[in-house]
Each structure stands twice: as C-alpha cells, then as structure tokens.
CSV table of C-alpha atoms and ligand atoms in Angstrom, one decimal:
chain,number,residue,atom,x,y,z
A,149,MET,CA,127.9,122.5,59.1
A,150,PRO,CA,131.0,120.4,60.1
A,151,PRO,CA,130.8,116.8,58.9
A,152,CYS,CA,129.6,114.3,61.5
A,153,PRO,CA,132.5,112.5,63.2
A,154,THR,CA,132.9,108.9,62.2
A,155,ALA,CA,133.0,106.0,64.7
A,156,THR,CA,136.8,106.0,64.3
A,157,ASP,CA,137.0,109.7,65.0
A,158,LEU,CA,134.9,109.2,68.2
A,159,LEU,CA,137.1,106.3,69.3
A,160,LEU,CA,140.2,108.4,68.8
A,161,LEU,CA,138.6,111.3,70.6
A,162,SER,CA,137.9,109.0,73.6
A,163,TYR,CA,141.6,108.1,73.7
A,164,HIS,CA,143.0,111.7,73.4
A,165,SER,CA,140.4,114.0,74.8
A,166,ASP,CA,141.0,115.9,78.0
A,167,ILE,CA,137.2,116.3,78.5
A,168,MET,CA,135.8,114.2,81.2
A,169,ILE,CA,132.4,113.1,80.4
A,170,GLN,CA,129.9,113.6,83.2
A,171,CYS,CA,126.5,111.9,83.6
A,172,PRO,CA,123.7,113.9,82.0
A,173,ARG,CA,122.1,116.8,83.9
A,174,GLY,CA,119.4,115.6,86.4
A,175,THR,CA,120.8,112.1,86.5
A,176,ARG,CA,123.0,110.4,89.1
A,177,ASP,CA,125.4,107.5,89.4
A,178,PHE,CA,124.9,105.2,92.3
A,179,LEU,CA,128.1,103.9,93.9
A,180,PRO,CA,128.1,100.5,95.6
A,181,ASP,CA,127.4,101.7,99.2
A,182,GLU,CA,124.4,103.8,98.0
A,183,MET,CA,123.2,101.0,95.8
A,184,GLU,CA,123.3,98.6,98.7
A,185,ARG,CA,121.2,101.0,100.7
A,186,ARG,CA,118.7,101.6,97.8
A,187,ARG,CA,118.3,97.9,97.2
A,188,TYR,CA,117.7,97.2,100.9
A,189,TYR,CA,114.9,99.8,101.1
A,190,GLU,CA,113.4,98.8,97.8
A,191,ASN,CA,113.0,95.3,99.2
A,192,VAL,CA,111.5,96.7,102.4
A,193,LEU,CA,108.8,98.3,100.1
A,194,ARG,CA,108.5,95.1,98.0
A,195,ASN,CA,107.9,93.0,101.1
A,196,VAL,CA,105.1,95.3,102.4
A,197,ALA,CA,103.4,95.2,99.0
A,198,LYS,CA,103.6,91.4,99.0
A,199,ILE,CA,102.1,91.3,102.6
A,200,PHE,CA,99.1,93.2,101.2
A,201,ASN,CA,99.0,90.6,98.3
A,202,PHE,CA,100.0,93.1,95.6
A,203,ARG,CA,102.0,91.4,92.8
A,204,GLU,CA,104.9,92.9,90.9
A,205,THR,CA,104.8,93.9,87.3
A,206,ALA,CA,107.2,95.6,84.9
A,207,THR,CA,106.5,97.6,81.7
A,208,PRO,CA,109.0,99.0,79.2
A,209,ILE,CA,111.0,102.1,80.1
A,210,PHE,CA,109.8,103.6,76.8
A,211,GLU,CA,106.3,103.6,75.3
A,212,GLU,CA,104.6,105.1,72.4
A,213,THR,CA,104.4,108.9,73.0
A,214,GLU,CA,100.7,108.8,72.3
A,215,LEU,CA,100.0,106.9,75.6
A,216,PHE,CA,101.1,109.9,77.6
A,217,VAL,CA,99.5,112.4,75.3
A,218,MET,CA,96.2,110.6,75.5
A,219,ARG,CA,96.4,110.7,79.3
A,220,SER,CA,97.5,114.3,79.9
A,221,GLY,CA,97.1,116.2,76.6
A,222,PRO,CA,99.7,117.6,74.2
A,223,ASN,CA,101.3,119.9,76.8
A,224,ILE,CA,102.9,116.9,78.4
A,225,LEU,CA,105.4,116.9,75.4
A,226,ASN,CA,107.2,119.9,77.0
A,227,GLU,CA,107.8,117.9,80.1
A,228,ILE,CA,109.0,114.6,78.9
A,229,TYR,CA,111.7,113.0,76.8
A,230,ALA,CA,110.0,112.3,73.5
A,231,PHE,CA,111.8,111.5,70.2
A,232,LYS,CA,111.5,109.6,67.0
A,233,ASP,CA,113.3,106.3,66.9
A,234,LYS,CA,115.2,105.1,63.8
A,235,GLY,CA,112.0,103.6,62.4
A,236,GLY,CA,110.3,107.0,62.6
A,237,ARG,CA,108.1,106.0,65.6
A,238,ASP,CA,107.2,108.5,68.2
A,239,ILE,CA,108.6,107.2,71.5
A,240,ALA,CA,108.7,108.6,75.0
A,241,LEU,CA,110.7,107.7,78.1
A,242,ARG,CA,108.0,107.0,80.7
A,243,PRO,CA,107.3,110.0,83.0
A,244,GLU,CA,105.3,107.8,85.3
A,245,MET,CA,103.9,104.3,85.4
A,246,THR,CA,100.2,104.5,85.9
A,247,ALA,CA,99.4,104.9,82.2
A,248,PRO,CA,101.7,102.0,81.2
A,249,ALA,CA,100.2,99.8,83.9
A,250,ILE,CA,96.7,100.5,82.6
A,251,ARG,CA,97.8,100.0,79.0
A,252,MET,CA,99.2,96.6,80.1
A,253,PHE,CA,95.9,95.8,81.9
A,254,VAL,CA,93.9,96.6,78.7
A,255,ASN,CA,96.3,94.7,76.5
A,256,GLU,CA,96.8,91.6,78.6
A,257,MET,CA,95.0,91.4,81.8
A,258,SER,CA,91.4,92.5,81.3
A,259,ASN,CA,90.1,89.0,81.7
A,260,GLU,CA,91.9,88.3,85.0
A,261,PRO,CA,89.9,87.9,88.2
A,262,ARG,CA,89.4,91.2,90.1
A,263,PRO,CA,90.5,92.9,92.1
A,264,LEU,CA,93.9,93.1,90.3
A,265,LYS,CA,96.5,94.4,92.8
A,266,LEU,CA,99.7,95.3,91.0
A,267,PHE,CA,102.9,97.1,92.1
A,268,TYR,CA,106.0,98.2,90.3
A,269,PHE,CA,109.4,99.8,90.9
A,270,GLY,CA,111.5,101.6,88.3
A,271,GLN,CA,112.9,104.7,86.8
A,272,CYS,CA,110.8,107.5,85.3
A,273,PHE,CA,112.0,110.5,83.3
A,274,ARG,CA,110.8,114.1,83.3
A,275,TYR,CA,112.4,117.1,81.6
A,276,GLU,CA,112.4,119.1,84.8
A,277,ARG,CA,114.7,121.8,86.1
A,278,PRO,CA,116.9,119.7,88.5
A,279,GLN,CA,117.3,120.7,92.1
A,280,SER,CA,117.6,118.8,95.4
A,281,GLY,CA,114.9,116.1,95.3
A,282,ARG,CA,114.0,116.8,91.7
A,283,TYR,CA,115.7,114.8,89.0
A,284,ARG,CA,115.3,114.1,85.3
A,285,GLU,CA,115.8,110.4,86.0
A,286,PHE,CA,114.1,109.3,89.3
A,287,PHE,CA,112.6,106.2,90.8
A,288,GLN,CA,109.0,105.4,91.7
A,289,PHE,CA,107.6,102.6,93.8
A,290,GLY,CA,103.9,102.5,92.9
A,291,ALA,CA,100.8,100.3,93.1
A,292,GLU,CA,97.6,100.2,91.2
A,293,LEU,CA,94.4,98.4,92.2
A,294,ILE,CA,91.7,97.6,89.6
A,295,GLY,CA,88.5,96.7,91.4
A,296,ASN,CA,85.2,98.1,92.5
A,297,ALA,CA,84.3,101.7,93.3
A,298,ASN,CA,84.0,101.5,97.1
A,299,ALA,CA,85.7,102.7,100.2
A,300,GLU,CA,87.4,99.4,101.0
A,301,THR,CA,89.2,99.5,97.6
A,302,ASP,CA,90.5,103.1,98.2
A,303,ALA,CA,91.3,102.2,101.8
A,304,GLU,CA,93.4,99.2,100.7
A,305,VAL,CA,95.6,101.4,98.6
A,306,ILE,CA,96.0,104.2,101.1
A,307,ALA,CA,96.7,101.7,103.9
A,308,LEU,CA,99.4,100.2,101.7
A,309,ALA,CA,101.0,103.6,101.1
A,310,ALA,CA,100.9,104.4,104.8
A,311,SER,CA,102.4,101.0,105.8
A,312,MET,CA,105.2,101.5,103.3
A,313,ILE,CA,106.1,104.9,104.6
A,314,LYS,CA,106.0,103.5,108.2
A,315,ALA,CA,108.1,100.4,107.3
A,316,LEU,CA,110.9,102.7,106.0
A,317,GLY,CA,111.1,104.2,109.4
A,318,LEU,CA,110.3,107.8,108.3
A,319,LYS,CA,109.2,109.8,111.4
A,320,GLU,CA,108.0,113.2,110.2
A,321,TYR,CA,105.4,113.0,107.5
A,322,LYS,CA,101.8,113.8,106.8
A,323,ILE,CA,99.3,111.9,104.6
A,324,ARG,CA,96.4,114.1,103.4
A,325,ILE,CA,93.3,112.8,101.7
A,326,GLY,CA,90.7,114.7,99.8
A,327,HIS,CA,88.2,114.2,97.1
A,328,ILE,CA,88.6,115.9,93.8
A,329,GLY,CA,84.8,115.9,93.3
A,330,ILE,CA,84.2,118.3,96.2
A,331,LEU,CA,86.1,121.2,94.7
A,332,ARG,CA,85.1,120.3,91.1
A,333,ASN,CA,81.3,120.4,92.1
A,334,MET,CA,81.8,123.6,94.0
A,335,ILE,CA,83.6,125.3,91.1
A,336,THR,CA,81.2,124.3,88.4
A,337,SER,CA,78.1,125.1,90.5
A,338,ALA,CA,79.6,128.6,91.0
A,339,GLY,CA,79.3,128.9,87.3
A,340,VAL,CA,82.8,128.0,85.9
A,341,PRO,CA,82.4,126.3,82.5
A,342,SER,CA,83.8,122.8,82.6
A,343,ASP,CA,86.5,123.5,80.0
A,344,LYS,CA,87.9,126.2,82.3
A,345,LEU,CA,87.9,123.9,85.3
A,346,PRO,CA,91.5,122.5,84.9
A,347,GLU,CA,92.9,126.0,84.7
A,348,VAL,CA,91.2,127.0,88.0
A,349,LEU,CA,92.2,123.7,89.7
A,350,GLN,CA,95.8,124.2,88.6
A,351,LYS,CA,95.9,127.6,90.4
A,352,LEU,CA,94.3,126.1,93.5
A,353,ASP,CA,96.7,123.2,93.4
A,354,LYS,CA,99.6,125.7,93.6
A,355,LYS,CA,97.7,127.8,96.2
A,356,MET,CA,97.9,130.8,93.8
A,357,TYR,CA,94.8,132.5,95.2
A,358,ASP,CA,95.3,135.9,93.6
A,359,ASP,CA,95.6,134.4,90.2
A,360,ALA,CA,92.6,132.2,90.8
A,361,ARG,CA,90.6,135.2,91.9
A,362,THR,CA,91.5,137.1,88.8
A,363,LEU,CA,90.5,134.1,86.7
A,364,LEU,CA,87.2,133.7,88.5
A,365,GLU,CA,86.4,137.4,88.2
A,366,ARG,CA,87.0,137.2,84.4
A,367,MET,CA,84.3,134.5,84.4
A,368,ASN,CA,81.9,136.7,86.4
A,369,ILE,CA,82.1,134.5,89.5
A,370,SER,CA,81.2,136.5,92.6
A,371,GLY,CA,83.7,137.4,95.3
A,372,ASP,CA,81.7,135.4,97.9
A,373,ALA,CA,81.7,132.3,95.7
A,374,ALA,CA,85.4,132.6,95.2
A,375,ASP,CA,86.0,133.0,98.9
A,376,ASN,CA,83.9,129.9,99.6
A,377,ILE,CA,86.1,127.9,97.1
A,378,PHE,CA,89.3,129.2,98.8
A,379,LYS,CA,87.9,128.3,102.2
A,380,ILE,CA,87.3,124.7,101.1
A,381,THR,CA,90.8,124.5,99.6
A,382,GLU,CA,92.3,125.5,103.0
A,383,THR,CA,90.1,123.0,105.0
A,384,VAL,CA,92.4,120.5,106.8
A,385,GLY,CA,91.8,118.4,109.9
A,386,GLY,CA,90.2,115.3,111.2
A,387,LYS,CA,86.9,113.7,110.1
A,388,GLU,CA,85.0,116.6,111.6
A,389,VAL,CA,86.0,118.9,108.8
A,390,LEU,CA,83.7,116.9,106.6
A,391,ASP,CA,80.7,118.3,108.5
A,392,LEU,CA,81.3,121.5,106.6
A,393,VAL,CA,80.2,119.9,103.3
A,394,SER,CA,77.1,117.8,102.8
A,395,ASN,CA,77.3,115.9,99.5
A,396,GLU,CA,77.9,112.5,98.2
A,397,GLU,CA,81.7,113.0,98.0
A,398,ALA,CA,82.0,114.1,101.6
A,399,ALA,CA,79.9,111.1,102.7
A,400,TYR,CA,82.3,108.8,100.7
A,401,LEU,CA,85.3,110.4,102.4
A,402,ARG,CA,83.7,109.9,105.8
A,403,GLU,CA,83.1,106.2,105.0
A,404,LEU,CA,86.7,105.9,103.7
A,405,ALA,CA,88.0,107.5,106.9
A,406,GLY,CA,86.0,104.9,108.9
A,407,VAL,CA,87.5,102.0,107.0
A,408,LEU,CA,91.0,103.4,107.5
A,409,GLU,CA,90.4,103.8,111.2
A,410,ALA,CA,89.3,100.2,111.4
A,411,MET,CA,92.5,99.2,109.6
A,412,GLY,CA,94.5,101.1,112.2
A,413,VAL,CA,95.7,103.7,109.7
A,414,ASP,CA,95.9,106.6,112.2
A,415,ASP,CA,98.4,109.0,110.5
A,416,ILE,CA,96.0,110.7,108.0
A,417,GLU,CA,94.4,114.1,107.7
A,418,ILE,CA,91.4,115.2,105.6
A,419,ASP,CA,92.4,118.0,103.3
A,420,LEU,CA,89.8,119.2,100.9
A,421,GLY,CA,92.4,121.2,99.0
A,422,VAL,CA,94.3,118.2,97.6
A,423,VAL,CA,94.1,118.7,93.8
A,424,ARG,CA,97.0,116.8,92.3
A,425,GLY,CA,98.8,118.1,89.2
A,426,LEU,CA,97.8,115.2,86.9
A,427,ASP,CA,94.2,115.7,85.6
A,428,TYR,CA,93.0,112.1,85.3
A,429,TYR,CA,91.8,111.7,88.9
A,430,THR,CA,88.1,111.3,89.3
A,431,GLY,CA,87.6,110.5,93.0
A,432,ILE,CA,89.7,110.5,96.1
A,433,VAL,CA,93.1,112.1,95.9
A,434,PHE,CA,95.9,111.8,98.4
A,435,GLU,CA,99.5,113.0,99.0
A,436,ALA,CA,102.2,112.4,101.6
A,437,GLU,CA,104.8,115.0,102.4
A,438,ALA,CA,107.9,115.1,104.5
A,439,PRO,CA,108.4,118.7,105.7
A,440,SER,CA,112.1,118.2,106.1
A,441,LEU,CA,112.5,118.3,102.4
A,442,GLY,CA,111.5,121.9,101.9
A,443,ALA,CA,110.3,122.8,98.4
A,444,GLU,CA,110.2,119.3,97.0
A,445,LYS,CA,108.5,117.7,100.0
A,446,GLN,CA,105.9,115.5,98.3
A,447,ILE,CA,107.0,111.9,98.8
A,448,CYS,CA,103.9,110.2,97.5
A,449,GLY,CA,100.9,111.0,95.4
A,450,GLY,CA,97.8,109.1,94.3
A,451,GLY,CA,94.1,108.7,93.9
A,452,SER,CA,91.4,107.0,92.0
A,453,TYR,CA,91.1,107.6,88.3
A,454,SER,CA,89.6,106.5,85.0
A,455,LEU,CA,92.0,105.7,82.2
A,456,SER,CA,91.2,102.2,80.9
A,457,GLU,CA,88.5,103.3,78.6
A,458,LEU,CA,90.8,106.0,77.1
A,459,PHE,CA,93.2,103.2,76.0
A,460,GLY,CA,90.4,101.1,74.4
A,461,GLY,CA,89.4,99.0,77.4
A,462,GLU,CA,86.2,98.7,79.4
A,463,LYS,CA,85.6,101.4,82.0
A,464,VAL,CA,87.0,100.1,85.3
A,465,PHE,CA,87.5,101.6,88.7
A,466,SER,CA,91.2,102.0,89.5
A,467,THR,CA,93.1,103.6,92.3
A,468,GLY,CA,96.8,103.8,93.0
A,469,PHE,CA,99.8,105.8,94.1
A,470,ALA,CA,103.5,106.2,93.6
A,471,ILE,CA,106.1,106.9,96.2
A,472,GLY,CA,109.0,109.1,95.1
A,473,PHE,CA,111.8,106.6,96.1
A,474,ASP,CA,114.6,109.1,95.9
A,475,ARG,CA,112.8,111.7,97.9
A,476,ILE,CA,111.7,109.4,100.7
A,477,LEU,CA,115.3,108.2,101.0
A,478,LEU,CA,116.4,111.8,101.1
A,479,ALA,CA,113.9,112.5,103.9
A,480,MET,CA,115.1,109.5,105.9
A,481,GLU,CA,118.7,110.8,105.5
A,482,LYS,CA,117.6,114.3,106.7
A,483,GLU,CA,116.1,112.6,109.8
A,484,GLY,CA,119.5,111.1,110.5
A,485,GLN,CA,118.6,107.5,109.7
A,486,LYS,CA,121.8,105.6,109.2
A,487,PHE,CA,122.2,102.5,107.0
A,488,GLU,CA,124.9,100.0,107.8
A,489,GLY,CA,126.0,98.0,104.8
A,490,ARG,CA,126.4,94.3,105.3
A,491,GLY,CA,130.0,94.1,104.2
A,492,VAL,CA,131.5,90.6,103.4
A,493,ASP,CA,131.4,87.7,105.9
A,494,ALA,CA,134.9,86.5,105.3
A,495,TYR,CA,138.1,87.9,103.7
A,496,VAL,CA,140.7,85.2,103.0
A,497,VAL,CA,144.3,86.3,103.4
A,498,PRO,CA,147.1,84.0,102.2
A,499,VAL,CA,150.2,84.6,104.4
A,500,THR,CA,152.7,83.6,101.7
A,501,ASP,CA,152.7,83.1,98.0
A,502,ASP,CA,153.0,79.3,98.3
A,503,VAL,CA,149.5,79.0,99.9
A,504,ARG,CA,147.6,81.0,97.3
A,505,LEU,CA,146.1,78.0,95.7
A,506,ASP,CA,145.0,76.6,99.1
A,507,ALA,CA,143.5,80.0,99.9
A,508,SER,CA,141.6,79.9,96.5
A,509,LYS,CA,140.2,76.5,97.4
A,510,ILE,CA,139.0,77.9,100.8
A,511,VAL,CA,137.3,80.9,99.4
A,512,SER,CA,135.5,78.8,96.8
A,513,MET,CA,134.4,76.3,99.5
A,514,LEU,CA,132.9,79.2,101.6
A,515,ARG,CA,131.1,80.6,98.6
A,516,SER,CA,129.6,77.2,97.7
A,517,GLU,CA,128.3,77.1,101.3
A,518,GLY,CA,126.5,80.4,100.7
A,519,ILE,CA,128.9,82.5,102.8
A,520,SER,CA,129.9,85.8,101.2
A,521,ALA,CA,133.7,85.6,100.9
A,522,ASP,CA,136.4,87.5,99.2
A,523,ILE,CA,140.2,86.9,98.8
A,524,ASP,CA,143.3,89.0,98.2
A,525,ILE,CA,143.8,88.9,94.4
A,526,MET,CA,146.2,91.9,94.5
A,527,ARG,CA,149.0,89.7,95.8
A,528,ARG,CA,149.5,92.1,98.7
A,529,LYS,CA,151.6,91.3,101.8
A,530,MET,CA,149.7,90.1,104.8
A,531,ALA,CA,149.6,93.4,106.7
A,532,LYS,CA,148.2,95.3,103.7
A,533,SER,CA,145.7,92.5,103.1
A,534,MET,CA,144.4,92.8,106.7
A,535,LYS,CA,144.0,96.5,106.2
A,536,HIS,CA,142.0,95.8,103.1
A,537,ALA,CA,139.8,93.3,105.0
A,538,SER,CA,138.9,96.1,107.3
A,539,ALA,CA,138.3,98.6,104.5
A,540,VAL,CA,135.8,96.2,102.8
A,541,ASN,CA,134.0,95.8,106.1
A,542,ALA,CA,134.8,92.0,106.5
A,543,LYS,CA,133.3,90.4,109.6
A,544,TYR,CA,136.1,87.8,109.8
A,545,ALA,CA,139.6,87.5,108.2
A,546,VAL,CA,140.5,83.9,107.4
A,547,ILE,CA,144.3,83.8,107.6
A,548,VAL,CA,145.8,80.9,105.6
A,549,GLY,CA,149.4,80.1,106.6
A,550,ARG,CA,151.6,77.1,105.8
A,551,ASN,CA,152.0,75.9,109.4
A,552,GLU,CA,148.2,76.0,110.1
A,553,LEU,CA,147.5,74.2,106.8
A,554,ASN,CA,149.9,71.4,107.8
A,555,GLU,CA,147.4,70.8,110.7
A,556,ASN,CA,144.3,71.2,108.4
A,557,SER,CA,143.6,74.5,110.2
A,558,VAL,CA,143.4,78.3,109.5
A,559,THR,CA,143.4,81.3,111.8
A,560,VAL,CA,140.1,83.2,112.0
A,561,ARG,CA,140.2,86.8,113.3
A,562,ASP,CA,137.0,88.6,114.4
A,563,MET,CA,137.5,92.0,112.7
A,564,GLY,CA,135.2,93.7,115.2
A,565,THR,CA,136.9,92.6,118.4
A,566,GLY,CA,140.3,91.7,117.1
A,567,ASP,CA,140.1,88.2,118.8
A,568,GLN,CA,141.6,85.4,116.8
A,569,LYS,CA,141.9,81.7,117.1
A,570,MET,CA,143.1,78.7,115.1
A,571,ILE,CA,140.3,76.3,114.0
A,572,LYS,CA,140.1,73.1,111.9
A,573,LEU,CA,139.1,73.7,108.3
A,574,ASN,CA,136.0,71.4,108.7
A,575,GLU,CA,134.7,73.8,111.5
A,576,LEU,CA,135.2,77.0,109.5
A,577,VAL,CA,131.8,77.0,107.8
A,578,SER,CA,129.8,76.5,111.1
A,579,LEU,CA,131.9,79.2,112.8
A,580,LEU,CA,131.4,81.8,110.1
A,581,ARG,CA,127.7,81.0,110.0
B,5,HAM,P1,103.2,112.1,90.8
B,5,HAM,O1,102.7,112.9,92.0
B,5,HAM,O2,103.5,112.8,89.5
B,5,HAM,O3,102.2,110.9,90.6
B,5,HAM,O4,104.6,111.4,91.2
B,5,HAM,C1,104.6,110.5,92.4
B,5,HAM,C2,105.8,110.9,93.2
B,5,HAM,O5,107.0,110.8,92.4
B,5,HAM,C3,105.9,112.3,93.7
B,5,HAM,O6,105.1,112.5,94.9
B,5,HAM,C4,107.3,112.6,94.0
B,5,HAM,O7,107.7,112.1,95.2
B,5,HAM,C5,108.0,111.7,92.9
B,5,HAM,N1,108.5,112.6,91.8
B,5,HAM,C6,107.8,113.1,90.8
B,5,HAM,N2,108.6,113.8,90.0
B,5,HAM,C7,109.9,113.7,90.5
B,5,HAM,C8,111.2,114.1,90.1
B,5,HAM,N3,111.4,114.9,89.0
B,5,HAM,N4,112.3,113.8,90.8
B,5,HAM,C9,112.1,113.0,92.0
B,5,HAM,N5,110.9,112.6,92.4
B,5,HAM,C10,109.8,112.9,91.7
B,5,HAM,C11,102.3,110.0,89.6
B,5,HAM,O8,103.3,109.8,89.0
B,5,HAM,C12,101.1,109.1,89.5
B,5,HAM,N6,101.4,108.1,88.5
B,5,HAM,C13,100.8,108.4,90.8
B,5,HAM,C14,99.6,107.5,90.8
B,5,HAM,C15,99.7,106.1,90.7
B,5,HAM,N7,98.4,107.9,90.7
B,5,HAM,C16,97.6,106.8,90.6
B,5,HAM,N8,98.4,105.8,90.6
C-alpha cells in the first residue's frame, strides 16, 4: 500500500494538480441567484408555520447511528452515511429529522405544555442513487406535533402541509390521505403473520401486485382475500370511498376529513393505499405529489407515529410531515414559476478618482440607513461601472461627480427607465426609499 500523503504533500498537490475537484456525487453547490430564491421560499414556509403557531427547532446534522437503527432496523445502515468518528463512536448523518426531533423531545421537552408544535428546516443525507429530484444531500422542511390522539391534531398538521404547498404557489399537486391501520387489519385478518406484515406492505407501497400475490400465496392466503387487499390499495376518491370499509380506522378518517373540510382544506383525496416507506407510522398517513416531476414526484410525506417510547420517553401521540424542499422547488420551476431576485437598491459610481472617498462616505451613509448599496471597488471607468450596475440588477445608480459634489448633490439614475436627475445629498435616502 502506498504511504499516506502528508499534509504538505496534499498542499503541494493542491498547487500543482490539474485535477479539478468537483462536489461529491449527489450534492450540489448553490450559487447566489439560486440561494436567494431558496432563502425566499424557505421563509415563505417558515412564515406559514409561524401563522399556525409552530415554533422552529434545530437538531445536530449528525446523531448517534443507534437513533436511526432503533427507528428503522439495521437495514437502514445500507441507506445512510454512517461511520466511526475519531473517538470510535458510531455516528450517522441524519437521513431525516423526525427521529432527532423526538429524541430532543424525550431529552429536553417532555415536561413542556402540550400540544408541542415544532418545525425545522435543514439538510438530510441518504446514500441513494442520484437522479433528477433525488440527491444524497437534500433539504426538508418538516413539522412535528406532540399532542392528543384525535382528528383535530392530525388535521392541524395536514392543514399546515396543505397551506405551505399553496403558499409556494404550486398549481398541480395532489394530497392523498389514508390510514395504515385499514390495510394492516385487512392483511392480518386474512391470516398474514405480523412479522411478515412489513414485507407485504412494502410490496403494496411499490404497487408490485404480482410479487405481493406470490408472497401471499406462499402464506396460504386465498386469491379472493388477496384481491380484496389489492382493491383497497387502489381505492382513491372523496369521503364516499370510506363507505367501502366499516371499521374504527375508516370512521376516524371520516371524522378527520370533516375537520379538514371545516378548516377549508379542499385539495385532498382519500387513498386507502398510502403505505409510506418508513415503518414507524401507526395511524393516518399522507403524501403529496407533483405529477410534473415524473418518477420522483413525492413532494411531501407524513403521518402519525409512535417513537418516543422507543427512545426512552413516555408514549405520546405524535404526527408530522416533511416537505422535500428541493423537489417542490423543482416542481415550481417545471410549472414555469419565475423568481425575480431583489438585486441591490443603489450602486454608487465615482466619476473620477478624486471623488472615491466621497463615494465611500455616501455608500456607508446609505448602508447605515438600511438601504442595500454597493460601490465600484474595481476602479473602473464610469461607463464600465454603469454596465456593472446593470449586471448586478441595481435599481438606481448614484453617480458621484466633482461638480455635483460642489453643490452637495449627486445624480441618480433609475436603471429601469433610464431617467436621471440631480438631487441634494440630504434627499438621497428618502428618494431611494
Ligand atoms: P420521507 O417521505 O422519507 O419522510 O421524506 C419526506 C420528503 O423528503 C419526501 O416526500 C421527498 O420529497 C423528500 N426526499 C426524500 N428523499 C429525498 C432525496 N434523496 N432527495 C430529495 N428529496 C428527498 C420523512 O423523512 C419523514 N421524517 C416525514 C415525517 C415527519 N413523518 C412524520 N413526521
């Protein structure tokens, strides 16, 4: 094995190498225009969460691996970034933020008054095969509510998700709500042993009916019972589809649909086939999809679940969701939604070198008044400076010339219309505002 390069070797390599380092597979750089757009929409979501009285939290980007293994079983290790740190601890980059949020609740918030309404935004990491809309580093905007097991609690979370999607201005999407208990009961009462349930649910989640049938046949489940299960999986529509099932779970979904209707959430469908990949859900489950995205069309997923007791806390009712931030932005883009960056309010252009210090004073004065302002620091000639003002999307150019300064004035050009006029320095702030 060749010896490990020393720090000096690496430094020299970085000076002399022809290799251009790219960002790792499945990750992206966000340039300023894109970042401005992302921050804008992130804040749209943040505002909606606050309007619903959810409060922001943040947990570490890495956690003890055990947290995710406890939640999803050891197979999760194939799908996440897990490693030993220098102290020999098993650490994983978070693949999602529900388990961390509930760990935080158990550690630090279990005595707080309920309901607890929390939201978060941040990056998650999954060792996936990257493609459009599927990344190894991606961002989720999510919410978790810890409260009482009732329809109003679930409705609060679904209404929040629906309002967020609406607030972003996405037009083509579907929100489908189901109850994991309906399929679970049906499958177990058909005779499937409970330890085989996840395997069957997984096939149904992926709509792999031939595989599911073979699996059920192996467990001696009759063809008729299998057909009934498949029929329920394909049942989608308004509240009336719940008439097909008469059990506690269907009654709960009916009540939930009633609360959502009262809250004005009218863009939902009942879909008894929503299974959700993660296996910790215990009650309602819901997903939102944007058909324009093709294969990776799921933009939001959630449901009610039971995790707290697994992490050493009391058993509590919790329900939540996460929006795939990257995917929903992609869907908005596909629908042709344009984002206009703000640009800078004022770009200060010194006409000659002898007024540079005066121009610096003016730019500082504008900034101290809260006006976003920039100045030519490349020592360009005026014409080039004006070109640059246009390129950085300045609303106004503030042209600082000796003659104008002698009269305590500057020339302000509206970069949109091209109109320009000379104004007194003490009127500049109010004009730019
Ligand atoms: P999830 O369905 O695994 O649920 O992820 C939520 C959303 O994150 C997905 O609907 C999708 O939009 C987005 N997403 C997932 N993987 C990727 C990826 N590789 N690249 C881009 N976007 C992705 C959860 O994570 C649960 N914690 C949601 C939840 C909260 N359930 C209850 N509370």
